[in-house]
């Protein structure tokens, strides 16, 4: 089948409005949002329902043409865009943007893959519930992408990642069949958990078309505090002490080093430091309850006072208004943007056991800076999850090609240190295209062999998002 | 290879003490604890470490002899015993009973497959933590079995099933390789989640040899209450109201109908009704906090008083001592035993969406009793999870073969009703041997096809616990 014939069949299945093949119209869909990868595709297809997705998958399978599913295109590892040289189609889920149902009594909601995260937040709030997963890209990221990448964010500490919030999944499998696993059952032991296999599979085993999601009781009032402290060790001790006092109410515990705060204050308008004093480390903490917020505030204030007395923290400010809480969060959520404005770097999304994280940061940062003179580490993020974004800025006088050359060596160095302490080179961003080589280099053979077997079993023709997530046995095939 | 030769090789690998082939010694391992199935096996093998498990798997793969992994043999669906006529070996994990490590700062613990659940509870308590999964068989059930069946129990409402508490898994795969996924990482997006695939796989994809488990802060004080009420609808409304008042502290919310309580009071020594009044329905509720238990008690008492005022409950008793709390729990945990003493029946472990559960119970029980005159439904259990044990007692004058004959028809009738409301025929017990036919009858083709593909990909020789969980394409092959 030649390309024209294939596109005609797609148009017959989806209508003219469902297929875009003009290169100028296609262009915005081919580059990941970080601008690291620009791929090639024959067309963008935009099905309106699961039946149309099935039709596309069957046509693509018959023609042997790969499919790259795409949601909000906010991924960090270029998992949602084609590779350079691909003869593929990009399948956008954005037209599938209905919230199919919401059941407050059942604490569940069914959203199609193209629904934007902030829409799910809004829908849950309307019925006195909330969907407890949030991240900086919430205004663009879609449910299908969040499921397929097992997204994390700032509330994992209490509620776990996307995987923990999925009750059911509807997906089109590589043979065009529809997996109808969209129930909201809390307990279901009927065989292998295909939902959990599809979650985090980055579209390599099928196309998630809808998900049934867990809601929790609303907790409209929050207590947001900004802490100044001397070390990452103290931050972790402080977290454990705070949890002992307020229990599950601690939803976010985000570590911010002095250099990250300085970058934000330099590059992001309308920001100012929450504390008058200077500190090597900061923590943004958010606590919520669906019960008595005044009581929580009393307990939290007492707990923070004890942390001050014990010397675990040096200073603290509790937001006195929702506007101030937002201002504190802005400092955390614009770190990536400030880094981007400041210049490029080698970025790492690593996890280690929670208790090992302070030691990892405090020992690895100087090692990196010694091994690569002039570089500077900015390590920030989800301390309570054992996950930090361990980013390395190049020397001031670095050549333009630094990331592609030295940056690659820096990443290997960082990932080797992560492996030494039993950590992961991808805590929440996934593997996509950008981490495929490193994953293949470091993964245990048994893990890779099992993944390849599963991939081949469910997608024998290899049409589902090839070149992402699953390192092939022959590394040359990946590129 | 003949059987003698195979056994010699096993003895060479494990030592004489690791292989039991004498029929008299073997016998206790061949029958499931409910006494429903007695299978056949060549030998019982008892490896002491993962290396020995690998050796057994390699020998079995070479000889084409199936392996039936067994933990505490407390499963409900005969997943841990061989089938009649099998030429298999039973692989007991009981000698692998070390707690390899416990890290209070990381809130994690690593237990080998043969560690008994109550040992994990004890080890966690010693470091000021707890492992929040419990069930009646806690004194015998092992971690490997709990992982492999994705066990549920009485704390799923707050903490989820076993699947939610697994941080890492070590397993021997069907090719004899060792999957070293035993980290305690909270976030890890390196490819397909093989941990979640092995959890609940009932040993059909490999043998779990150890697991890294999530701990939570200790909560030594609990508030246990027994409620009397008029309907399952009121029970669910009461749960939602209680959650609104006390939040996550509600860990268990167990529904007990009048007929189940009567059976317990009749058959189990040293039991008495907690309330003086009679009620059609009862609820056992347990609340815990790691914080201020006196404050929780005040809030809980106020909430229960409101439920009384609103007419959602008719009577309530709060346990005034740990002994009384134990006595309340005994009434719930001995229901299965009381049923067994009273006589056999058709048992079902079903889930439906939580909000649909009261309607399901109240409509399906009379339907069953009308369709099968003289039968009586006893539906009890985890209302807040949408999971009840929907058991059907035969007529008083039923013939001895009732379960195998009419009971099968009763089960089909119940499961058909479950399917009509989008439920599951196995909420927490798994599929094993006993539910394989019903699963095959009711499952969607896409789900079965995907399961078979995965099974064949990872276990092409079909040596891992055949005839359990995965219905083969040709039903004749299952038996």
Short mmCIF file of C-alpha atoms in Angstrom, two decimals, chain A:
data_model
loop_
_atom_site.label_atom_id
_atom_site.label_comp_id
_atom_site.label_asym_id
_atom_site.label_seq_id
_atom_site.Cartn_x
_atom_site.Cartn_y
_atom_site.Cartn_z
CA UNK A 1 0.00 0.00 0.00
CA UNK A 2 1.51 3.38 -0.90
CA UNK A 3 1.18 6.41 1.37
CA UNK A 4 -1.56 8.05 -0.68
CA UNK A 5 -3.68 4.94 -0.64
CA UNK A 6 -3.21 4.62 3.11
CA UNK A 7 -4.19 8.25 3.70
CA UNK A 8 -7.29 7.79 1.53
CA UNK A 9 -8.36 4.89 3.70
CA UNK A 10 -7.81 6.93 6.84
CA UNK A 11 -9.93 9.75 5.37
CA UNK A 12 -12.65 7.27 4.49
CA UNK A 13 -12.65 6.06 8.10
CA UNK A 14 -12.38 9.39 9.93
CA UNK A 15 -13.70 11.92 7.43
CA UNK A 16 -11.65 14.73 5.90
CA UNK A 17 -11.50 16.61 9.20
CA UNK A 18 -9.86 13.67 10.94
CA UNK A 19 -6.71 13.54 8.81
CA UNK A 20 -4.09 16.27 8.37
CA UNK A 21 -1.26 15.58 5.92
CA UNK A 22 -0.19 19.08 4.91
CA UNK A 23 3.40 19.56 6.16
CA UNK A 24 2.69 23.08 7.45
CA UNK A 25 -0.32 21.89 9.46
CA UNK A 26 1.59 18.87 10.71
CA UNK A 27 4.63 20.71 11.92
CA UNK A 28 3.46 21.75 15.43
CA UNK A 29 2.77 18.11 16.31
CA UNK A 30 6.19 16.78 15.43
CA UNK A 31 8.38 18.50 18.02
CA UNK A 32 8.31 17.76 21.73
CA UNK A 33 7.65 20.77 23.94
CA UNK A 34 11.19 20.88 25.28
CA UNK A 35 12.33 21.21 21.67
CA UNK A 36 14.73 18.32 21.88
CA UNK A 37 13.33 16.13 19.10
CA UNK A 38 11.62 16.85 15.79
CA UNK A 39 10.35 13.76 14.05
CA UNK A 40 8.63 12.94 10.79
CA UNK A 41 5.12 11.70 10.11
CA UNK A 42 2.84 11.07 7.16
CA UNK A 43 -0.17 12.57 8.85
CA UNK A 44 -1.89 13.60 12.03
CA UNK A 45 -5.09 11.66 12.65
CA UNK A 46 -7.69 12.82 15.17
CA UNK A 47 -10.30 10.17 15.96
CA UNK A 48 -13.43 11.21 17.84
CA UNK A 49 -14.19 7.96 19.65
CA UNK A 50 -12.77 4.55 20.48
CA UNK A 51 -14.36 3.03 17.39
CA UNK A 52 -12.43 5.43 15.17
CA UNK A 53 -9.24 4.64 17.08
CA UNK A 54 -9.89 0.95 16.38
CA UNK A 55 -10.35 1.71 12.69
CA UNK A 56 -7.05 3.60 12.55
CA UNK A 57 -5.19 0.83 14.37
CA UNK A 58 -6.55 -1.80 11.99
CA UNK A 59 -5.59 0.24 8.93
CA UNK A 60 -2.14 0.96 10.31
CA UNK A 61 -1.62 -2.70 11.22
CA UNK A 62 -2.62 -3.77 7.71
CA UNK A 63 -0.28 -1.21 6.15
CA UNK A 64 2.53 -1.81 8.65
CA UNK A 65 2.66 1.88 9.51
CA UNK A 66 3.54 2.85 13.09
CA UNK A 67 1.28 4.93 15.30
CA UNK A 68 2.55 7.57 17.73
CA UNK A 69 -0.21 8.43 20.24
CA UNK A 70 -0.14 12.01 21.46
CA UNK A 71 -2.05 13.83 24.20
CA UNK A 72 -1.13 17.32 25.37
CA UNK A 73 2.48 16.94 24.14
CA UNK A 74 3.85 17.97 27.52
CA UNK A 75 6.05 14.90 28.02
CA UNK A 76 9.64 15.29 29.13
CA UNK A 77 11.27 12.46 27.15
CA UNK A 78 9.86 12.85 23.63
CA UNK A 79 7.61 9.83 24.01
CA UNK A 80 4.69 11.47 22.21
CA UNK A 81 6.38 12.61 18.99
CA UNK A 82 7.74 10.55 16.10
CA UNK A 83 11.42 9.94 15.47
CA UNK A 84 13.37 11.69 12.75
CA UNK A 85 12.93 9.62 9.58
CA UNK A 86 9.77 7.86 10.78
CA UNK A 87 7.10 6.87 8.29
CA UNK A 88 4.41 7.01 10.98
CA UNK A 89 1.15 8.67 11.84
CA UNK A 90 0.63 10.81 14.92
CA UNK A 91 -2.67 9.89 16.56
CA UNK A 92 -3.98 12.80 18.61
CA UNK A 93 -6.50 12.03 21.34
CA UNK A 94 -7.50 15.66 21.80
CA UNK A 95 -10.90 15.29 20.18
CA UNK A 96 -11.81 12.62 22.71
CA UNK A 97 -12.31 15.13 25.48
CA UNK A 98 -15.57 14.15 27.16
CA UNK A 99 -15.98 13.46 30.83
CA UNK A 100 -18.23 10.46 30.39
CA UNK A 101 -19.51 10.36 33.92
CA UNK A 102 -18.88 11.32 37.50
CA UNK A 103 -20.24 9.47 40.54
CA UNK A 104 -19.66 11.28 43.83
CA UNK A 105 -21.09 8.39 45.86
CA UNK A 106 -18.63 6.04 44.22
CA UNK A 107 -15.78 8.59 44.39
CA UNK A 108 -15.02 8.01 40.73
CA UNK A 109 -14.96 9.77 37.38
CA UNK A 110 -14.58 8.52 33.82
CA UNK A 111 -12.60 10.77 31.49
CA UNK A 112 -11.66 10.25 27.87
CA UNK A 113 -7.99 10.32 26.98
CA UNK A 114 -8.03 13.87 25.64
CA UNK A 115 -9.49 15.52 28.72
CA UNK A 116 -7.08 18.07 30.18
CA UNK A 117 -6.03 17.54 33.79
CA UNK A 118 -7.35 20.89 35.01
CA UNK A 119 -10.77 19.98 33.56
CA UNK A 120 -10.78 16.85 35.71
CA UNK A 121 -9.89 18.98 38.74
CA UNK A 122 -12.79 21.30 37.98
CA UNK A 123 -15.31 18.52 37.39
CA UNK A 124 -14.40 16.81 40.66
CA UNK A 125 -14.67 20.07 42.60
CA UNK A 126 -18.17 20.62 41.26
CA UNK A 127 -19.38 17.51 43.09
CA UNK A 128 -17.46 18.12 46.31
CA UNK A 129 -14.54 15.86 45.46
CA UNK A 130 -11.03 16.27 44.16
CA UNK A 131 -8.66 14.43 41.89
CA UNK A 132 -5.39 14.43 43.82
CA UNK A 133 -2.76 14.54 41.09
CA UNK A 134 -1.30 17.82 39.96
CA UNK A 135 1.73 19.06 38.09
CA UNK A 136 2.97 22.23 36.46
CA UNK A 137 1.57 21.25 33.02
CA UNK A 138 -1.95 20.73 34.37
CA UNK A 139 -3.44 23.20 31.89
CA UNK A 140 -2.24 21.14 28.89
CA UNK A 141 -1.49 17.59 30.00
CA UNK A 142 -4.20 15.07 29.11
CA UNK A 143 -5.51 12.04 30.97
CA UNK A 144 -4.33 9.60 28.31
CA UNK A 145 -0.80 10.92 28.51
CA UNK A 146 -0.84 11.03 32.30
CA UNK A 147 -1.96 7.40 32.40
CA UNK A 148 0.46 6.27 29.71
CA UNK A 149 3.43 7.89 31.43
CA UNK A 150 2.30 7.09 35.00
CA UNK A 151 2.74 10.77 35.81
CA UNK A 152 3.83 11.92 39.23
CA UNK A 153 3.64 15.51 40.41
CA UNK A 154 3.39 17.20 43.75
CA UNK A 155 0.89 15.02 45.65
CA UNK A 156 2.51 11.60 45.24
CA UNK A 157 3.62 11.68 48.87
CA UNK A 158 0.04 11.21 50.03
CA UNK A 159 -1.82 9.77 47.07
CA UNK A 160 0.78 7.98 44.96
CA UNK A 161 1.40 8.48 41.23
CA UNK A 162 -1.20 8.19 38.45
CA UNK A 163 -0.98 4.39 38.70
CA UNK A 164 -2.50 4.55 42.20
CA UNK A 165 -5.43 6.64 41.03
CA UNK A 166 -6.49 4.49 38.07
CA UNK A 167 -9.56 2.34 38.70
CA UNK A 168 -10.13 1.30 35.12
CA UNK A 169 -8.82 1.71 31.58
CA UNK A 170 -10.33 1.47 28.14
CA UNK A 171 -7.74 0.91 25.44
CA UNK A 172 -7.41 -0.12 21.84
CA UNK A 173 -4.92 -2.98 21.66
CA UNK A 174 -2.44 -3.40 18.77
CA UNK A 175 -4.72 -5.90 17.02
CA UNK A 176 -7.52 -3.33 16.96
CA UNK A 177 -9.55 -5.01 19.69
CA UNK A 178 -11.04 -2.91 22.47
CA UNK A 179 -10.00 -3.67 26.04
CA UNK A 180 -13.07 -2.70 28.05
CA UNK A 181 -11.56 -2.40 31.49
CA UNK A 182 -13.30 0.80 32.42
CA UNK A 183 -15.01 -0.26 35.63
CA UNK A 184 -14.61 1.68 38.84
CA UNK A 185 -14.12 -1.45 40.95
CA UNK A 186 -11.89 -0.98 43.98
CA UNK A 187 -11.00 -4.65 44.02
CA UNK A 188 -10.77 -6.88 40.99
CA UNK A 189 -8.60 -9.98 40.88
CA UNK A 190 -9.55 -11.29 37.45
CA UNK A 191 -6.20 -12.25 36.04
CA UNK A 192 -3.22 -10.14 35.10
CA UNK A 193 -3.72 -6.47 35.85
CA UNK A 194 -3.78 -5.18 32.29
CA UNK A 195 -4.66 -1.71 33.57
CA UNK A 196 -1.37 -1.56 35.44
CA UNK A 197 0.47 -2.92 32.42
CA UNK A 198 -0.97 -0.22 30.13
CA UNK A 199 -0.30 2.50 32.70
CA UNK A 200 3.23 3.70 32.12
CA UNK A 201 3.57 1.75 28.85
CA UNK A 202 3.92 5.00 26.87
CA UNK A 203 1.57 3.79 24.17
CA UNK A 204 3.79 0.85 23.21
CA UNK A 205 1.13 -1.77 24.04
CA UNK A 206 -2.00 0.02 22.93
CA UNK A 207 -3.78 3.34 22.95
CA UNK A 208 -5.52 4.38 26.15
CA UNK A 209 -8.85 5.92 25.11
CA UNK A 210 -10.44 6.53 28.53
CA UNK A 211 -9.77 6.01 32.21
CA UNK A 212 -11.86 5.65 35.30
CA UNK A 213 -10.20 7.64 38.08
CA UNK A 214 -10.34 7.63 41.84
CA UNK A 215 -11.59 10.77 43.58
CA UNK A 216 -11.10 11.74 47.21
CA UNK A 217 -13.11 14.03 49.48
CA UNK A 218 -12.71 17.75 48.83
CA UNK A 219 -10.25 19.61 51.03
CA UNK A 220 -10.67 23.21 49.94
CA UNK A 221 -8.54 24.73 52.67
CA UNK A 222 -4.82 24.22 52.68
CA UNK A 223 -1.92 25.18 54.86
CA UNK A 224 1.16 26.11 52.86
CA UNK A 225 4.46 26.84 54.55
CA UNK A 226 7.93 27.79 53.36
CA UNK A 227 10.82 26.54 55.49
CA UNK A 228 14.48 27.56 55.51
CA UNK A 229 17.00 24.98 56.65
CA UNK A 230 20.61 23.88 56.63
CA UNK A 231 20.68 20.50 54.91
CA UNK A 232 18.70 17.91 52.98
CA UNK A 233 19.17 15.57 55.95
CA UNK A 234 17.34 18.02 58.20
CA UNK A 235 14.60 18.30 55.59
CA UNK A 236 13.92 14.56 55.68
CA UNK A 237 14.01 14.44 59.48
CA UNK A 238 11.63 17.38 59.47
CA UNK A 239 9.26 15.57 57.14
CA UNK A 240 9.14 12.50 59.37
CA UNK A 241 8.55 14.64 62.46
CA UNK A 242 5.80 16.59 60.72
CA UNK A 243 4.11 13.37 59.57
CA UNK A 244 4.23 12.12 63.14
CA UNK A 245 2.34 15.21 64.25
CA UNK A 246 -0.17 15.79 61.45
CA UNK A 247 -0.34 12.36 59.82
CA UNK A 248 -1.53 11.97 56.25
CA UNK A 249 -2.32 15.65 55.95
CA UNK A 250 1.15 16.32 54.49
CA UNK A 251 0.50 16.21 50.75
CA UNK A 252 3.57 17.94 49.36
CA UNK A 253 7.10 18.30 50.66
CA UNK A 254 9.20 19.91 47.98
CA UNK A 255 12.90 20.59 48.36
CA UNK A 256 14.30 23.79 46.85
CA UNK A 257 18.02 24.57 47.06
CA UNK A 258 19.30 28.13 47.35
CA UNK A 259 20.59 28.13 43.76
CA UNK A 260 17.16 27.12 42.37
CA UNK A 261 15.43 29.86 44.35
CA UNK A 262 18.00 32.36 43.12
CA UNK A 263 17.36 31.37 39.49
CA UNK A 264 13.61 31.84 39.93
CA UNK A 265 14.00 35.22 41.62
CA UNK A 266 16.33 36.30 38.80
CA UNK A 267 14.28 35.15 35.82
CA UNK A 268 10.61 34.96 36.80
CA UNK A 269 8.69 38.22 37.18
CA UNK A 270 6.68 38.97 40.32
CA UNK A 271 8.53 36.61 42.61
CA UNK A 272 10.12 37.33 45.95
CA UNK A 273 11.78 35.29 48.67
CA UNK A 274 9.34 34.16 51.38
CA UNK A 275 11.92 34.46 54.16
CA UNK A 276 14.15 37.42 55.05
CA UNK A 277 17.00 35.14 56.03
CA UNK A 278 19.24 33.17 53.62
CA UNK A 279 19.38 29.38 53.74
CA UNK A 280 21.16 26.66 51.82
CA UNK A 281 17.94 24.71 51.48
CA UNK A 282 14.23 25.41 51.48
CA UNK A 283 11.13 23.27 51.68
CA UNK A 284 7.65 24.02 50.43
CA UNK A 285 5.14 22.03 52.44
CA UNK A 286 1.42 21.76 51.84
CA UNK A 287 -1.06 20.18 54.26
CA UNK A 288 -4.74 19.56 53.64
CA UNK A 289 -7.67 18.05 55.45
CA UNK A 290 -11.28 17.46 54.58
CA UNK A 291 -12.02 17.95 58.29
CA UNK A 292 -11.35 20.86 60.63
CA UNK A 293 -8.71 23.08 59.02
CA UNK A 294 -8.38 25.35 62.07
CA UNK A 295 -7.47 22.33 64.16
CA UNK A 296 -4.95 21.21 61.54
CA UNK A 297 -3.42 24.67 61.52
CA UNK A 298 -3.00 24.60 65.30
CA UNK A 299 -1.34 21.20 65.15
CA UNK A 300 0.87 22.26 62.22
CA UNK A 301 1.99 25.47 63.95
CA UNK A 302 2.91 23.53 67.08
CA UNK A 303 4.82 20.98 65.00
CA UNK A 304 6.74 23.67 63.10
CA UNK A 305 7.58 25.41 66.38
CA UNK A 306 9.01 22.13 67.66
CA UNK A 307 11.09 21.77 64.48
CA UNK A 308 12.48 25.27 65.07
CA UNK A 309 13.27 24.47 68.71
CA UNK A 310 14.93 21.21 67.70
CA UNK A 311 17.05 23.05 65.15
CA UNK A 312 15.78 20.97 62.21
CA UNK A 313 14.58 24.13 60.51
CA UNK A 314 15.98 27.64 60.85
CA UNK A 315 13.01 29.73 59.80
CA UNK A 316 9.45 29.25 58.58
CA UNK A 317 6.60 31.25 57.07
CA UNK A 318 3.02 30.03 56.85
CA UNK A 319 1.00 31.52 54.00
CA UNK A 320 -1.63 33.85 55.45
CA UNK A 321 -3.81 33.88 52.35
CA UNK A 322 -4.55 31.82 49.27
CA UNK A 323 -2.67 34.47 47.24
CA UNK A 324 0.41 33.97 49.40
CA UNK A 325 0.08 30.18 49.08
CA UNK A 326 -0.02 30.61 45.31
CA UNK A 327 3.06 32.83 45.48
CA UNK A 328 4.96 30.15 47.41
CA UNK A 329 3.93 27.50 44.88
CA UNK A 330 4.96 29.74 41.99
CA UNK A 331 8.52 29.66 43.32
CA UNK A 332 8.49 25.88 43.12
CA UNK A 333 6.63 25.44 39.88
CA UNK A 334 8.69 27.90 37.83
CA UNK A 335 12.07 26.35 38.59
CA UNK A 336 12.11 24.47 35.28
CA UNK A 337 11.11 27.61 33.40
CA UNK A 338 13.83 29.63 35.14
CA UNK A 339 16.38 26.96 34.25
CA UNK A 340 15.29 27.10 30.63
CA UNK A 341 15.61 30.88 30.52
CA UNK A 342 19.01 30.67 32.17
CA UNK A 343 20.30 28.25 29.57
CA UNK A 344 20.28 24.60 28.74
CA UNK A 345 21.61 21.75 30.86
CA UNK A 346 21.73 18.02 31.46
CA UNK A 347 18.52 17.05 33.21
CA UNK A 348 17.90 13.97 35.32
CA UNK A 349 14.75 12.71 36.97
CA UNK A 350 16.10 10.24 39.47
CA UNK A 351 14.77 8.32 42.43
CA UNK A 352 16.55 6.52 45.25
CA UNK A 353 15.18 5.06 48.48
CA UNK A 354 13.76 7.98 50.47
CA UNK A 355 16.16 7.52 53.37
CA UNK A 356 19.12 7.58 50.95
CA UNK A 357 18.11 10.79 49.17
CA UNK A 358 19.79 13.40 51.43
CA UNK A 359 23.06 11.48 51.27
CA UNK A 360 22.73 11.03 47.53
CA UNK A 361 22.26 14.75 46.91
CA UNK A 362 24.94 15.90 49.31
CA UNK A 363 27.56 13.45 48.01
CA UNK A 364 26.77 13.31 44.29
CA UNK A 365 26.56 17.05 43.66
CA UNK A 366 30.22 17.70 44.64
CA UNK A 367 31.30 14.56 42.73
CA UNK A 368 29.67 15.86 39.56
CA UNK A 369 31.12 19.33 40.05
CA UNK A 370 34.61 17.84 40.58
CA UNK A 371 34.37 15.49 37.59
CA UNK A 372 33.03 18.20 35.26
CA UNK A 373 34.70 21.47 36.33
CA UNK A 374 32.58 24.57 36.04
CA UNK A 375 29.30 22.65 36.13
CA UNK A 376 26.71 23.40 38.78
CA UNK A 377 24.10 21.00 40.19
CA UNK A 378 20.54 22.14 40.87
CA UNK A 379 18.71 19.34 42.71
CA UNK A 380 15.12 20.04 43.64
CA UNK A 381 11.79 18.36 43.99
CA UNK A 382 9.92 15.59 45.70
CA UNK A 383 12.11 14.72 48.67
CA UNK A 384 9.41 12.71 50.41
CA UNK A 385 9.09 10.45 47.36
CA UNK A 386 12.84 9.95 47.08
CA UNK A 387 12.69 11.75 43.73
CA UNK A 388 14.63 14.85 42.75
CA UNK A 389 15.26 16.56 39.48
CA UNK A 390 19.02 16.46 39.51
CA UNK A 391 19.94 18.96 36.85
CA UNK A 392 23.44 19.96 35.83
CA UNK A 393 24.16 23.37 34.33
CA UNK A 394 27.12 23.66 31.97
CA UNK A 395 30.08 25.92 32.65
CA UNK A 396 29.50 29.57 31.79
CA UNK A 397 31.85 29.32 28.79
CA UNK A 398 30.41 26.04 27.46
CA UNK A 399 30.24 25.51 23.72
CA UNK A 400 26.80 25.39 22.06
CA UNK A 401 26.99 21.61 21.59
CA UNK A 402 27.63 20.97 25.31
CA UNK A 403 24.41 19.05 26.03
CA UNK A 404 24.85 16.64 23.12
CA UNK A 405 28.53 16.06 23.92
CA UNK A 406 29.61 16.61 27.53
CA UNK A 407 26.01 16.51 28.72
CA UNK A 408 25.75 12.87 27.66
CA UNK A 409 28.82 12.02 29.75
CA UNK A 410 27.40 13.93 32.71
CA UNK A 411 24.18 11.93 32.46
CA UNK A 412 26.06 8.64 32.40
CA UNK A 413 28.01 9.74 35.46
CA UNK A 414 24.85 10.73 37.35
CA UNK A 415 22.98 7.57 36.35
CA UNK A 416 25.90 5.39 37.44
CA UNK A 417 25.76 6.98 40.90
CA UNK A 418 21.99 6.38 40.96
CA UNK A 419 22.45 2.73 40.10
CA UNK A 420 25.02 2.34 42.88
CA UNK A 421 22.35 3.12 45.46
CA UNK A 422 19.65 1.01 43.81
CA UNK A 423 17.83 3.94 42.27
CA UNK A 424 16.03 4.62 39.00
CA UNK A 425 17.08 6.84 36.11
CA UNK A 426 13.41 7.65 35.54
CA UNK A 427 11.29 8.36 38.56
CA UNK A 428 8.34 10.07 36.90
CA UNK A 429 9.20 11.26 33.38
CA UNK A 430 9.38 7.87 31.67
CA UNK A 431 11.85 6.63 29.06
CA UNK A 432 10.48 7.84 25.71
CA UNK A 433 13.15 8.48 23.10
CA UNK A 434 15.50 10.51 25.24
CA UNK A 435 16.37 7.95 27.90
CA UNK A 436 16.22 4.82 25.80
CA UNK A 437 19.97 4.38 25.41
CA UNK A 438 20.69 4.95 29.07
CA UNK A 439 17.91 2.60 30.09
CA UNK A 440 19.30 -0.09 27.77
CA UNK A 441 22.79 0.48 29.16
CA UNK A 442 21.78 0.12 32.81
CA UNK A 443 18.81 -2.24 32.95
CA UNK A 444 19.16 -5.80 34.24
CA UNK A 445 18.95 -8.39 31.43
CA UNK A 446 15.96 -10.17 33.02
CA UNK A 447 13.94 -6.95 33.07
CA UNK A 448 14.75 -6.15 29.44
CA UNK A 449 14.03 -9.69 28.28
CA UNK A 450 10.64 -9.73 30.00
CA UNK A 451 9.73 -6.33 28.56
CA UNK A 452 10.70 -7.39 25.05
CA UNK A 453 8.68 -10.61 25.35
CA UNK A 454 5.58 -8.71 26.45
CA UNK A 455 6.01 -6.09 23.74
CA UNK A 456 6.41 -8.71 21.06
CA UNK A 457 3.49 -10.76 22.36
CA UNK A 458 0.98 -7.90 22.36
CA UNK A 459 2.36 -5.95 19.40
CA UNK A 460 3.97 -8.52 17.11
CA UNK A 461 4.04 -6.10 14.16
CA UNK A 462 5.74 -3.42 16.26
CA UNK A 463 3.37 -0.67 15.16
CA UNK A 464 2.68 0.87 18.59
CA UNK A 465 4.99 3.82 19.24
CA UNK A 466 8.19 2.04 18.17
CA UNK A 467 11.50 3.33 19.44
CA UNK A 468 10.04 4.42 22.78
CA UNK A 469 10.39 2.80 26.20
CA UNK A 470 11.41 -0.70 25.06
CA UNK A 471 15.05 -1.07 24.08
CA UNK A 472 15.19 -3.62 21.29
CA UNK A 473 17.62 -6.51 21.50
CA UNK A 474 19.78 -5.01 18.77
CA UNK A 475 20.52 -1.42 19.82
CA UNK A 476 20.83 -0.37 16.19
CA UNK A 477 17.10 -0.98 15.77
CA UNK A 478 16.24 1.75 18.27
CA UNK A 479 17.25 4.64 16.12
#
